[in-house]
Amino acid sequence: MIAVEGVVKRFGAQAVLNGVSLTVAPGEVVTILGSSGSGKSTLIRCINGLERLDGGRITVDGLDVANPRQLAQARRLSATVFQLFNLYPHMTVLRNVTLAPEVVLKRPGAEVEAEARALLASVGLADRADAYPAQLSGGQRQRVGICRALAMNPRYLLLDEVTSALDPEMTAEVLAILGRLVSAGTTMVFVTHEVEFARRISTRIVFLDHGRLIVDLPTDQFFADAGGMAHPRIKQFLSKMTPVGGQS
Amino acid sequence: MPFDLTVLLPHLDALLAGALLTAEVCALGILGAFALGTGLGTAATAGGWPGRLARLYVDVFRNVPFVVQVFFLYYGLPEVGVYIDAFWTGALALTLVGGAYASDVVRSGVLAVEPGVVEAARVSGLTRLDVFRRIVLPIALRTAIQPLGSIFVNMVLSSSILSMITLDEVTGMAKGVAAQTYRPFEVYAFLLVAYAGLTYAVSLGIGALHRHLNRHMVAGGGGRA
């Protein structure tokens, strides 16, 4: 379980996260919604230890991410997919996927490579294994990013606006893959602007506003008129999100 | 006197031996400067005292004439009981000054590595050393390698100063041959060509390394298995 307890994160005088609490149990797909600057991405970056907390506590299966040794363990349990892919530009697609399983998990190279090739094939990139990231389209890069994360067999998949840099067609490619992962029972924390997609796949929706978690509800309750929709901030947010096809 | 290269023939062995010595001392100096520059350049991106120390080192060695550093190492250090022969003094001096210049180039290369890529490596669980060795350094070097090449070429040129500490590298040899033969024109023409050849070899090597490090930027290359 990922447990976020009263987390505070400040950049200078501004509190980007202001007492956020949240749990993600195995099998859940928790979507974090909120306008830009509400602290969604920062929350993900706190969970995977890229940001130091100014208050509160985050544990991943009991491992405290503020403790360097426990963070190293926690990082083996979760994997992150990034908005701007962040692939290793000097390595082939295959190497991007095999690096961490080989080096961090110390698994045998041949086994890791076979798995990586299977993963790439499952996202339609079997023939791009030896290409470099610069030779791929954005959608292809993000599919590699997903494979790189999945190659670690993570218990928790953290997705940080993974389609925000993609055009509608590429967004559809990536969402289709995420949809399959959800069906397979992957636990996810999903930061996104794709409200419709979130509604289809999430077990729970969390809404952040100015660093505060204002709503945490099961998906159908969130979208019910008496639930999240009753909240003026959320109503306002959703009214601006829905009409656009794909991009937000 | 007409231009007559045959006057060099009896001294060709000596001149070539000098060129070989130049190549050797420069090869050592370049390897040393690369290692030192990588270490210092990386340290300079860090905060705290390692960063300050690295920047201080760079400032000191870039602001003292090379010949003064060489004299200090060769004539100064024996006074305090440290004696290094001319060849190793040369290699060391080239390392120390080349490392200072290389450090700046490596530092900017490291700073230019996209933070997101480093973050991806960190969250994947790689140790700090692995993140540096496998991600930061190779990416930094692909932009740094060409400016490093000009530093290495300059080191070859600076190595001519080592003739002043009795090292029989190619400039030292040429001076001797010119004095013996009274044919400075031919001798120094040879010297010009020798340095051009040596620096060209360095440039060729750097070019090959640059292409290797940037092979992923070649459009279409490696696209299919």
Coordinates of C-alpha atoms in Angstrom, one line a residue, chain A residues 45 48-50 75 78 80 82 86-91 95 99-100 103-104 127-128 130-132 134-135 148 152, chain B residues 114 116-117 119-126 130 134-135 138-139 142 215-225:
Chain A
R45 CA 7.5 13.2 -7.3
N48 CA 9.0 8.3 -5.9
G49 CA 11.4 10.3 -3.7
L50 CA 12.4 13.0 -6.3
R75 CA 12.0 2.4 -5.7
S78 CA 7.2 1.4 -7.9
T80 CA 7.3 6.0 -13.0
F82 CA 7.0 10.7 -17.2
N86 CA 12.8 11.0 -20.2
L87 CA 14.3 8.1 -22.2
Y88 CA 18.0 7.6 -22.1
P89 CA 19.0 9.2 -25.4
H90 CA 22.3 7.4 -25.8
M91 CA 20.8 3.9 -25.4
R95 CA 18.7 -1.0 -23.5
L99 CA 19.0 -1.4 -17.9
A100 CA 17.3 -1.2 -14.5
V103 CA 21.6 -3.3 -13.0
V104 CA 19.2 -2.7 -10.1
D127 CA 10.9 -3.9 -34.8
R128 CA 12.1 -0.8 -33.0
D130 CA 17.5 -1.4 -31.9
A131 CA 16.4 2.2 -32.7
Y132 CA 17.4 5.1 -30.5
A134 CA 15.6 10.3 -31.2
Q135 CA 14.4 8.1 -34.1
R148 CA 10.8 0.6 -19.2
M152 CA 10.8 -3.7 -13.3
Chain B
E114 CA 18.4 16.9 -19.2
G116 CA 14.3 14.6 -16.4
V117 CA 16.6 11.8 -17.8
E119 CA 15.4 11.6 -12.6
A120 CA 14.2 8.7 -14.6
A121 CA 17.4 6.9 -13.8
R122 CA 17.2 7.7 -10.1
V123 CA 13.6 6.5 -9.7
S124 CA 14.5 3.3 -11.4
G125 CA 16.6 2.5 -8.4
L126 CA 20.1 3.0 -9.9
D130 CA 25.5 4.0 -11.7
R134 CA 25.8 5.0 -17.2
I135 CA 23.7 8.0 -17.8
P138 CA 28.1 9.3 -21.5
I139 CA 25.4 12.0 -22.3
R142 CA 28.8 13.5 -26.4
R215 CA 25.6 7.4 -33.3
H216 CA 22.1 7.5 -32.0
M217 CA 21.6 11.0 -33.6
V218 CA 22.2 9.6 -37.1
A219 CA 18.8 9.6 -38.8
G220 CA 17.6 6.1 -39.6
G221 CA 20.7 4.5 -38.3
G222 CA 20.0 1.4 -36.2
G223 CA 16.3 1.7 -37.0
R224 CA 15.8 -1.9 -37.8
A225 CA 17.1 -5.0 -36.3

